[in-house]
Amino acid sequence: MAPPVTRRKRVTRSPEDRRAALVRGAAKVFREKGFEAATVAELAEAGEVAKGTFYLYFDSKDQLLGAIWEEYVDGFLQATRERLEESEDWWPTLDRLLRALVEHAVENAELHRIVYGSANAKALDLCRSSNRRVVDLVGDFVERGARAGAFEACDIRLVCRMLFYAADGLLDDMISRGEDIDPEAVVTAVRELTHRGLGGPPVPSPPAPAAPRPRTGG
């Protein structure tokens, strides 16, 4: 007798899980192939759905790219809220936030290049809106810290905007040029500018890389 056929158990996923899988899969495809070269069929395959199912969730790959970007910019807001709600240990909290924002941007550098290269106007507008909300949250925190004597500036809101967009512009320039970014160096530079702008303590310089040890004969 022929061995019984083993049928694969069909896994039923919720609409939310299917959409999330499409977003995850598309991010990988866009990184590997680029936005223009990626096809809807490839995006559907990466999300483990049929091509027809793709259109139940997204009208086009442009809309899918916008959804990926929305998750990215929401990461900035989430990181800001989480760090600023941790405590009111003013400078350590702000320093942790600066590190989290820089690292999030560097980790998603390729997505940044894809979105800016595609000139997706909706995605760029979403970024501007998110930036304003992050600046408002940071401004609220710094104003409270200024009343407690932790921060100093003639115009807290103006200085917070200037510092944020200076760091954002630096990262945008580095990512757009395709530079090999050292997150630690960027974090140190951003912290130094912020401490100077808000009257904080000096930022210690990062340790110099160790000199290579001379090779011994043998």
Tab-separated table of C-alpha atoms in Angstrom, residues 12 18 51 53 67-68 92 99 104 119 127 133 149 159 195 200 205 208:
chain	number	residue	atom	x	y	z
A	12	THR	CA	-5.248	30.751	9.239
A	18	ARG	CA	-1.307	39.224	6.936
A	51	LYS	CA	-0.932	38.293	-5.498
A	53	THR	CA	-4.604	39.041	-1.620
A	67	ALA	CA	3.007	51.886	5.447
A	68	ILE	CA	6.609	50.799	6.078
A	92	PRO	CA	20.503	61.105	31.680
A	99	ARG	CA	20.980	57.794	21.547
A	104	HIS	CA	16.814	54.167	15.080
A	119	ALA	CA	9.914	61.008	-3.877
A	127	CYS	CA	7.877	62.421	8.364
A	133	ARG	CA	5.352	65.870	17.369
A	149	GLY	CA	16.910	74.222	37.004
A	159	VAL	CA	16.530	75.834	20.848
A	195	HIS	CA	24.590	69.989	26.096
A	200	GLY	CA	24.466	70.954	30.258
A	205	SER	CA	35.151	62.528	24.332
A	208	ALA	CA	40.473	56.867	20.926
